[in-house]
PDB file of C-alpha atoms (C1' of nucleotides) in Angstrom:
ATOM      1  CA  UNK S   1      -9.989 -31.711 -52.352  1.00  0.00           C
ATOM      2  CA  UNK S   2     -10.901 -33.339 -49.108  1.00  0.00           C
ATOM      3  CA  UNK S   3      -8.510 -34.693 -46.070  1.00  0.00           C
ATOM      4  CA  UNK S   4      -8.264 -38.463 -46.555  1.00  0.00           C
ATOM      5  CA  UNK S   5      -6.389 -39.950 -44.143  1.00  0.00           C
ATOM      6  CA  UNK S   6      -3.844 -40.947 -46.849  1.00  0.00           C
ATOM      7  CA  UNK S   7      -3.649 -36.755 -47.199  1.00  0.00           C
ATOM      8  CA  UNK S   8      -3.378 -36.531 -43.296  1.00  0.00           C
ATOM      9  CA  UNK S   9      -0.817 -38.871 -42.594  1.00  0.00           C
ATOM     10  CA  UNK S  10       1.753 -37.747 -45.755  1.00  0.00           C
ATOM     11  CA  UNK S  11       0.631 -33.858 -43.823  1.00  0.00           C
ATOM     12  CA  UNK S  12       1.575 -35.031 -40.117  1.00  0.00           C
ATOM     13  CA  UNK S  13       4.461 -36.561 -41.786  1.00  0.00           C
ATOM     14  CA  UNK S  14       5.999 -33.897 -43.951  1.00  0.00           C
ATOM     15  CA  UNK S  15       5.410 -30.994 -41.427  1.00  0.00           C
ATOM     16  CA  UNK S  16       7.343 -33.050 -38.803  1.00  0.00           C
ATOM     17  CA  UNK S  17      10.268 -33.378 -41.429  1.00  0.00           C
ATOM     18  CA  UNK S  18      10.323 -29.578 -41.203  1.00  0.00           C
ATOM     19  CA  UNK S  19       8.715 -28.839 -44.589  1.00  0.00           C
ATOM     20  CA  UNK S  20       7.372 -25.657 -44.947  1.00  0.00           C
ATOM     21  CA  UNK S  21       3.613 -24.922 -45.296  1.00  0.00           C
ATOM     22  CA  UNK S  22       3.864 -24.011 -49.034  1.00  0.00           C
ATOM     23  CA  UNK S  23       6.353 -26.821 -49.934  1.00  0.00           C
ATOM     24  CA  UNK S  24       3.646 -29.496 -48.264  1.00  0.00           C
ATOM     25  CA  UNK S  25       0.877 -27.967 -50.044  1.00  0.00           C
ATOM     26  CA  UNK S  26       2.959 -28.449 -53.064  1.00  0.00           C
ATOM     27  CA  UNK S  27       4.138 -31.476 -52.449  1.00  0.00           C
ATOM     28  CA  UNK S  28       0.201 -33.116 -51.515  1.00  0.00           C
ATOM     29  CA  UNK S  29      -1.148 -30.747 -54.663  1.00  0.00           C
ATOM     30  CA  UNK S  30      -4.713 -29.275 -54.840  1.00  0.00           C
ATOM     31  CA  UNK S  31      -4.325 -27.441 -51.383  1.00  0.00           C
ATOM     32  CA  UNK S  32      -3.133 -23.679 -50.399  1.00  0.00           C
ATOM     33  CA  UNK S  33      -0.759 -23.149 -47.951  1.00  0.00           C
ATOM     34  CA  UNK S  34      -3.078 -21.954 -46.311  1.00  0.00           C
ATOM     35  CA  UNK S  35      -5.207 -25.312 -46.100  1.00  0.00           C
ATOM     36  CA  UNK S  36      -2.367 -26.810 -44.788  1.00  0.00           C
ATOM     37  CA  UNK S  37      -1.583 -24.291 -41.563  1.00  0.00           C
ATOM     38  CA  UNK S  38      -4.706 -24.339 -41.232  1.00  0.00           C
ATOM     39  CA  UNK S  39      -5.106 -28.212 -41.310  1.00  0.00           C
ATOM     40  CA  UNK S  40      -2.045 -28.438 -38.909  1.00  0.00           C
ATOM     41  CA  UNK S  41      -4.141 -26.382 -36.204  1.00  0.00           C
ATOM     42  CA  UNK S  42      -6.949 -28.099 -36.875  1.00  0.00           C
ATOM     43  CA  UNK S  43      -4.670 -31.514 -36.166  1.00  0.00           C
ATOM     44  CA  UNK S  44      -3.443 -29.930 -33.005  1.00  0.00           C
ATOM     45  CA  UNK S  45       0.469 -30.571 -34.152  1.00  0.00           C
ATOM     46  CA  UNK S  46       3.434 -28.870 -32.641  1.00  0.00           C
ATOM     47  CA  UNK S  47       3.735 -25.191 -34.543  1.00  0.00           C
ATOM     48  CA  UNK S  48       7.269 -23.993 -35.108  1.00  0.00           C
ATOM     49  CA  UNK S  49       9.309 -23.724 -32.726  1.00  0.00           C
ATOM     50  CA  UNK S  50      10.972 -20.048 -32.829  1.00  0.00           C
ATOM     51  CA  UNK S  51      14.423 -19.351 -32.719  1.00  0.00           C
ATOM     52  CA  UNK S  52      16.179 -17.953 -29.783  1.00  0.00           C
ATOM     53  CA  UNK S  53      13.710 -14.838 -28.930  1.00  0.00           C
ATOM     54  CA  UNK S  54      10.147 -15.521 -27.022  1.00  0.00           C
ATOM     55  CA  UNK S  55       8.104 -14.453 -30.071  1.00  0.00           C
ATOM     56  CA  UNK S  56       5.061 -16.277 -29.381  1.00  0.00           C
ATOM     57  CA  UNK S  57       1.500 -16.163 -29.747  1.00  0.00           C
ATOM     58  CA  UNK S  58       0.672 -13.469 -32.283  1.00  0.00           C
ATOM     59  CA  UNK S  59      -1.756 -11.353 -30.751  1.00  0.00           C
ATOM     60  CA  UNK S  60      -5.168 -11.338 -32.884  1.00  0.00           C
ATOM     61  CA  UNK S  61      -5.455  -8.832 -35.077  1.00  0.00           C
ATOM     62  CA  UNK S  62      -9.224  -9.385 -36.129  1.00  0.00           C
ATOM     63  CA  UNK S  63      -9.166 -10.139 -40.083  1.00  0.00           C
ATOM     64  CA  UNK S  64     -11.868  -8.216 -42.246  1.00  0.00           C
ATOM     65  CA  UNK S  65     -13.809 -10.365 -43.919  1.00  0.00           C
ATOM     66  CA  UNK S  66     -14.405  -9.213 -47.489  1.00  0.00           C
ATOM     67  CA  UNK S  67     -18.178  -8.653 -48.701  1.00  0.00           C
ATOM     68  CA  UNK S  68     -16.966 -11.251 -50.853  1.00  0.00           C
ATOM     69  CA  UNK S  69     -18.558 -11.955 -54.740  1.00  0.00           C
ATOM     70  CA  UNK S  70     -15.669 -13.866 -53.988  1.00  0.00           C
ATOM     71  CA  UNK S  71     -13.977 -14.464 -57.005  1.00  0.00           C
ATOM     72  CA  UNK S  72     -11.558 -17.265 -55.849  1.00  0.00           C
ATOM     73  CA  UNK S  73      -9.641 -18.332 -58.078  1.00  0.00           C
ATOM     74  CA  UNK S  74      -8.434 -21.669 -57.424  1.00  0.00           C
ATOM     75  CA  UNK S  75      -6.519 -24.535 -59.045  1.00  0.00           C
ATOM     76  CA  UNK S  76      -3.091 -23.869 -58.683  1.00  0.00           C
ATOM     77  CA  UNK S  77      -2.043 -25.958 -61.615  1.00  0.00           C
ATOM     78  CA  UNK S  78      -1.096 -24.351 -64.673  1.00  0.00           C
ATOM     79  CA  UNK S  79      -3.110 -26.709 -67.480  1.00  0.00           C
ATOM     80  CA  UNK S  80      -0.204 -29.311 -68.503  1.00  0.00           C
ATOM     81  CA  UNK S  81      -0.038 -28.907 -71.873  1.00  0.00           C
ATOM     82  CA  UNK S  82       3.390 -29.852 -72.178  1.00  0.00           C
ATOM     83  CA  UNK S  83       5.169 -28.470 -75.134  1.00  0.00           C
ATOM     84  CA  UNK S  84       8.714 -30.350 -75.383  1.00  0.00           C
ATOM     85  CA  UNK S  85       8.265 -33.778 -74.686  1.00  0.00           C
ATOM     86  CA  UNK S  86      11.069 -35.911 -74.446  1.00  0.00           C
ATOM     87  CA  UNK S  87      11.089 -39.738 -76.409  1.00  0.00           C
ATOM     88  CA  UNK S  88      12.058 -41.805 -73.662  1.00  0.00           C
ATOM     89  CA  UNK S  89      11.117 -45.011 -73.400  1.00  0.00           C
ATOM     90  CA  UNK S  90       9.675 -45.264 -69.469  1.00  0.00           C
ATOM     91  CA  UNK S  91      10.996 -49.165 -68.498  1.00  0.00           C
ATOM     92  CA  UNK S  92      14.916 -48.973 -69.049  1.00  0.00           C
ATOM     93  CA  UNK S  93      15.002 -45.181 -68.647  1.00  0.00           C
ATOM     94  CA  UNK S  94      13.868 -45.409 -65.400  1.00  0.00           C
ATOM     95  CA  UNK S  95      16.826 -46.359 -64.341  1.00  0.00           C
ATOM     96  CA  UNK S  96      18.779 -44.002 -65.383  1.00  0.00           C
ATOM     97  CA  UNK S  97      16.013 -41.310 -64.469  1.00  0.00           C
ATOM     98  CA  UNK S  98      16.840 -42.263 -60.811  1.00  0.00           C
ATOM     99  CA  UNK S  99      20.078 -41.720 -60.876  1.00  0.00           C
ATOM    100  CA  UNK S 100      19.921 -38.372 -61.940  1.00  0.00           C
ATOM    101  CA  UNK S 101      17.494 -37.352 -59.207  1.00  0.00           C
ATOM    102  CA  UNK S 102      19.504 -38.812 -56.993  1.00  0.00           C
ATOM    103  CA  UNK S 103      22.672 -36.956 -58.365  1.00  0.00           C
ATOM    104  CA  UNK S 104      20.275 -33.318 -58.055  1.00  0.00           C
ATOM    105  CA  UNK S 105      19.372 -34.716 -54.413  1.00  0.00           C
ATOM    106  CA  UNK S 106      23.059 -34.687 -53.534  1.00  0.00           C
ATOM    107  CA  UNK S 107      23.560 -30.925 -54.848  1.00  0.00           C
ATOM    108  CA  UNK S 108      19.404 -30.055 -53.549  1.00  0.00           C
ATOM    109  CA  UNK S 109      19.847 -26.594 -51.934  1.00  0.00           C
ATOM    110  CA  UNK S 110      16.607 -26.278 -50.068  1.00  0.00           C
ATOM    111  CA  UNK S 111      16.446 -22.939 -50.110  1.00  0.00           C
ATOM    112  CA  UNK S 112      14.249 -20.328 -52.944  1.00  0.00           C
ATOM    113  CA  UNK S 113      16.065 -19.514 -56.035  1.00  0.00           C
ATOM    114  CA  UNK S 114      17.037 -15.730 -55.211  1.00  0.00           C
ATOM    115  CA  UNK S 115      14.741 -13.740 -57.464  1.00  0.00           C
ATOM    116  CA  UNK S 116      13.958 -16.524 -59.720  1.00  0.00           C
ATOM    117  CA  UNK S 117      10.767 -17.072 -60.332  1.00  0.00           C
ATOM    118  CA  UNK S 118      10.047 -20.869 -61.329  1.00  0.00           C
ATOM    119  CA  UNK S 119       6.601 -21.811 -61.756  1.00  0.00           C
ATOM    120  CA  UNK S 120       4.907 -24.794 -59.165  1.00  0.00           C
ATOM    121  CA  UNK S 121       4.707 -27.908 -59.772  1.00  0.00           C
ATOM    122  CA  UNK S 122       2.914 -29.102 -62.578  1.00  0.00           C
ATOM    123  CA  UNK S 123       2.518 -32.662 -61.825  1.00  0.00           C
ATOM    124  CA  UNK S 124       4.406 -34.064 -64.821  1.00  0.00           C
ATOM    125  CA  UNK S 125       4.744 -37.460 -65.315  1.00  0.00           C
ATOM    126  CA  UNK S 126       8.027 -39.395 -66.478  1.00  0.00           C
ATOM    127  CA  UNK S 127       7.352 -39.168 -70.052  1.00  0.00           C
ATOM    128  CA  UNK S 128       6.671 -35.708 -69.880  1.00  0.00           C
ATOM    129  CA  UNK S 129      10.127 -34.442 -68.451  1.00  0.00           C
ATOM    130  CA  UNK S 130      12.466 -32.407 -70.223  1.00  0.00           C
ATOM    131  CA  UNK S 131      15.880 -31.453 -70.085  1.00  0.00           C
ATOM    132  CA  UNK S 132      14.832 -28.351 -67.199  1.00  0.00           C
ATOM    133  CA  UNK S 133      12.136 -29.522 -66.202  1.00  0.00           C
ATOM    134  CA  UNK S 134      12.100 -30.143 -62.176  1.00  0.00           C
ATOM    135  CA  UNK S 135      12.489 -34.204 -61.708  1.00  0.00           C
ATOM    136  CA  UNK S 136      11.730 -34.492 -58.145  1.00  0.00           C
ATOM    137  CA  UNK S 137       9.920 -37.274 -57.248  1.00  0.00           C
ATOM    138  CA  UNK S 138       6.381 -36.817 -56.044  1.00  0.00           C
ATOM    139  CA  UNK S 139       3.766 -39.177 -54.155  1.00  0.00           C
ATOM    140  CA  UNK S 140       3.779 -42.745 -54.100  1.00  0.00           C
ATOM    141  CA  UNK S 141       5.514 -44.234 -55.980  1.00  0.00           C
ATOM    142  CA  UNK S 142       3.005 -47.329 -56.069  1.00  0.00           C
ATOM    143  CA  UNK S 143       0.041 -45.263 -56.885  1.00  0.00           C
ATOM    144  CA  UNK S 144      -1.751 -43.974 -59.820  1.00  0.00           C
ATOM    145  CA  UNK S 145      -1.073 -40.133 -58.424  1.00  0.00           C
ATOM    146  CA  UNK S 146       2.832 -40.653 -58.548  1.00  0.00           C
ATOM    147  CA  UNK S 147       4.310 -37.812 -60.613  1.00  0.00           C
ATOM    148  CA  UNK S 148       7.010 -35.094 -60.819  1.00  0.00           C
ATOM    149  CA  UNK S 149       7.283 -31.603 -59.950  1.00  0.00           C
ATOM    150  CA  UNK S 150       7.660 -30.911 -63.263  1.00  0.00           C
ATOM    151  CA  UNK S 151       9.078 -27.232 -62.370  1.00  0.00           C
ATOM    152  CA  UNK S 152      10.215 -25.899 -65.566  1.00  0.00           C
ATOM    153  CA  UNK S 153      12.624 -23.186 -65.557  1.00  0.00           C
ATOM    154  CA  UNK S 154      12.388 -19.576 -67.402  1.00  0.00           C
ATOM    155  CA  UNK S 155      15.642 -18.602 -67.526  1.00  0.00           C
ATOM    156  CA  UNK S 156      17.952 -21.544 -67.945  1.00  0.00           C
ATOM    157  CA  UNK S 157      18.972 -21.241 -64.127  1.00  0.00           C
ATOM    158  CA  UNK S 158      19.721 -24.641 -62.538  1.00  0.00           C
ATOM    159  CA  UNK S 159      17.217 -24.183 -59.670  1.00  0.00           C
ATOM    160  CA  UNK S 160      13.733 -25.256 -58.735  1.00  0.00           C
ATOM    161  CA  UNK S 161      11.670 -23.309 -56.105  1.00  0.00           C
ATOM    162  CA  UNK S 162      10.607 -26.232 -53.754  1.00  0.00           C
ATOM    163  CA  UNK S 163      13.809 -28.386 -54.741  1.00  0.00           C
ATOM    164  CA  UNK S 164      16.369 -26.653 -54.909  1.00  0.00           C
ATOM    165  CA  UNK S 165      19.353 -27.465 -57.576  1.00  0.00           C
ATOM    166  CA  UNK S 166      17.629 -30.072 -59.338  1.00  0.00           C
ATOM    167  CA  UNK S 167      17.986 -32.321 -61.922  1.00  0.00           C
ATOM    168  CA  UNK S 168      18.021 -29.562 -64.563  1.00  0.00           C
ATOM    169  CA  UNK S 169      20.884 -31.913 -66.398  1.00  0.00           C
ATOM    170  CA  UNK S 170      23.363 -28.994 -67.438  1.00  0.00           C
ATOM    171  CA  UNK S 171      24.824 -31.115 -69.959  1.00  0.00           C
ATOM    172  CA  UNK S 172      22.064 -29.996 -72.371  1.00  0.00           C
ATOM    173  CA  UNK S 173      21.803 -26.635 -71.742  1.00  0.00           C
ATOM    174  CA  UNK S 174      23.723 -25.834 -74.836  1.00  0.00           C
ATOM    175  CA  UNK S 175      21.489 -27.345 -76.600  1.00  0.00           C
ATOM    176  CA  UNK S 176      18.615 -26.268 -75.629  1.00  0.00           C
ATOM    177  CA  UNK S 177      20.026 -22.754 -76.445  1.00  0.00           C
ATOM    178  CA  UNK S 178      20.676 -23.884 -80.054  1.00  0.00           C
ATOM    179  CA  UNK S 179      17.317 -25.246 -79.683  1.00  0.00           C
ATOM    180  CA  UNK S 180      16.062 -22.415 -78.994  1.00  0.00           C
ATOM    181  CA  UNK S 181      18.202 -19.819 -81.179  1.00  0.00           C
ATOM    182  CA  UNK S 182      16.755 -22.404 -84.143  1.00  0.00           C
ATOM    183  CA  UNK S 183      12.884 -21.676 -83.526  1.00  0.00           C
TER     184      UNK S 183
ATOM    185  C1'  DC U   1       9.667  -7.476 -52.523  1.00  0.00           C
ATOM    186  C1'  DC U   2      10.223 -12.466 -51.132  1.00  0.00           C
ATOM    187  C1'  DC U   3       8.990 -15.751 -47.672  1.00  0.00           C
ATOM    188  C1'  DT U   4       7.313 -17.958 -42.997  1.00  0.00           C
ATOM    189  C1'  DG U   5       3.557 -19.501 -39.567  1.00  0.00           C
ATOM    190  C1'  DA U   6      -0.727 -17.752 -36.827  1.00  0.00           C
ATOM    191  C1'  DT U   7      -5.264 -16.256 -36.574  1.00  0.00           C
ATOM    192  C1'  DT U   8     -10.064 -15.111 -37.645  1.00  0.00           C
ATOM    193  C1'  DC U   9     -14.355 -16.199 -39.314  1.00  0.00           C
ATOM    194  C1'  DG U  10     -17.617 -16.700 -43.569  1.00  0.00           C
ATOM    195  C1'  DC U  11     -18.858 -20.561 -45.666  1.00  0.00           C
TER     196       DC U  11
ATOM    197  C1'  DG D   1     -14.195 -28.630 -40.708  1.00  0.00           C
ATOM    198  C1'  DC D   2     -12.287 -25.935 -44.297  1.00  0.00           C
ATOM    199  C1'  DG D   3      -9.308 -22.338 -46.051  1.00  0.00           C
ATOM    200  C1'  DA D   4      -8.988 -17.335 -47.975  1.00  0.00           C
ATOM    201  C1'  DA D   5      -7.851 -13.212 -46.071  1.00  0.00           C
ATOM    202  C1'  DT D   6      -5.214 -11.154 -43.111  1.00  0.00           C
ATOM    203  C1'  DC D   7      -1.649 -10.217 -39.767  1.00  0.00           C
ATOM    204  C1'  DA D   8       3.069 -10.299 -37.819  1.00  0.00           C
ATOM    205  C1'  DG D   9       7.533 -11.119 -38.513  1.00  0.00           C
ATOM    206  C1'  DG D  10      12.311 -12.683 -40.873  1.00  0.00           C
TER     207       DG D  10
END
DNA sequence: CCCTGATTCGC
DNA sequence: GCGAATCAGG
């Protein structure tokens, strides 16, 4: 994965919104966190301001470098083989799509789920949304790498790591139970 | 433990 | 230049 400009700019952009390192590397997909502090450096942009205190330049601690077979793992995308996919037909559903992410947006509590662990996004696209799967919005919009988070969650709690209270649509959580209980 | 950003340095 | 490994801290 390479720094296109296109990558650059939605970076500078995001990390000036406040975005967190990991919710940007999320968000641009492909990249650590990592990659991205160490991209913002590399950019020269503002770090994070601290709070109150004078905390300030960590000192430099020296990092050991590992001999290194280095077995890196990489490709932070579970495969998508979607299991559950909803029959929805993409042109008038969108509509109504959009109005339930903008209905999670209005209850979105950016902040991490407690202890729940929900996996990261896994680049869904509209047709392959379900019920609790995470429908937050993703990319461009006009481009071919558009998606969703597609965040599905484990344990029938309403929230998405990155997006807080999303647009887990409550309403069918009963049935996915029975669902479910059924299988 | 979770997370955050900062830093180093092999590649 | 890139980013994993690591550190320091909340």
């Amino acid at each position: 994965m390479n720094w296109t400009d296109e990558r650059v700019e939605r970076l500078t952009k995001l990390w000036a919104e406040g975005l967190s390192a990991s919710q940007i590397a999320a968000q641009l997909g492909g990249v650590s966190r990592n990659a991205v502090i160490g991209k913002v450096h590399r950019l020269n942009l503002p770090g994070r301001a601290k709070a109150g205190g004078a905390t300030s330049a960590t000192p430099r601690p020296a990092a050991k470098r590992v001999a290194s077979s280095a077995p890196r793992p990489q490709s932070n995308f579970a495969a998508r083989p979607q299991t559950r996919t909803v029959q929805r037909p993409v042109g008038a559903t969108m509509v109504r799509e959009e109005m339930e992410m903008d209905d999670a947006q209005e209850v979105a509590v950016y902040k991490p789920a407690g202890n729940i662990v929900v996996p990261i996004n896994r680049k869904l696209a509209l047709t392959e949304l379900t019920e609790r799967t995470c429908k937050w919005p993703m990319g461009d919009p006009l481009k071919d790498d558009f998606h969703f988070c597609g965040a599905e969650s484990p344990d029938n709690s309403p929230y998405c790591k990155y997006h807080g209270r999303m647009a887990y649509q409550p309403v069918n959580e009963r049935r996915n139970k029975a669902v479910a209980r059924a299988s």
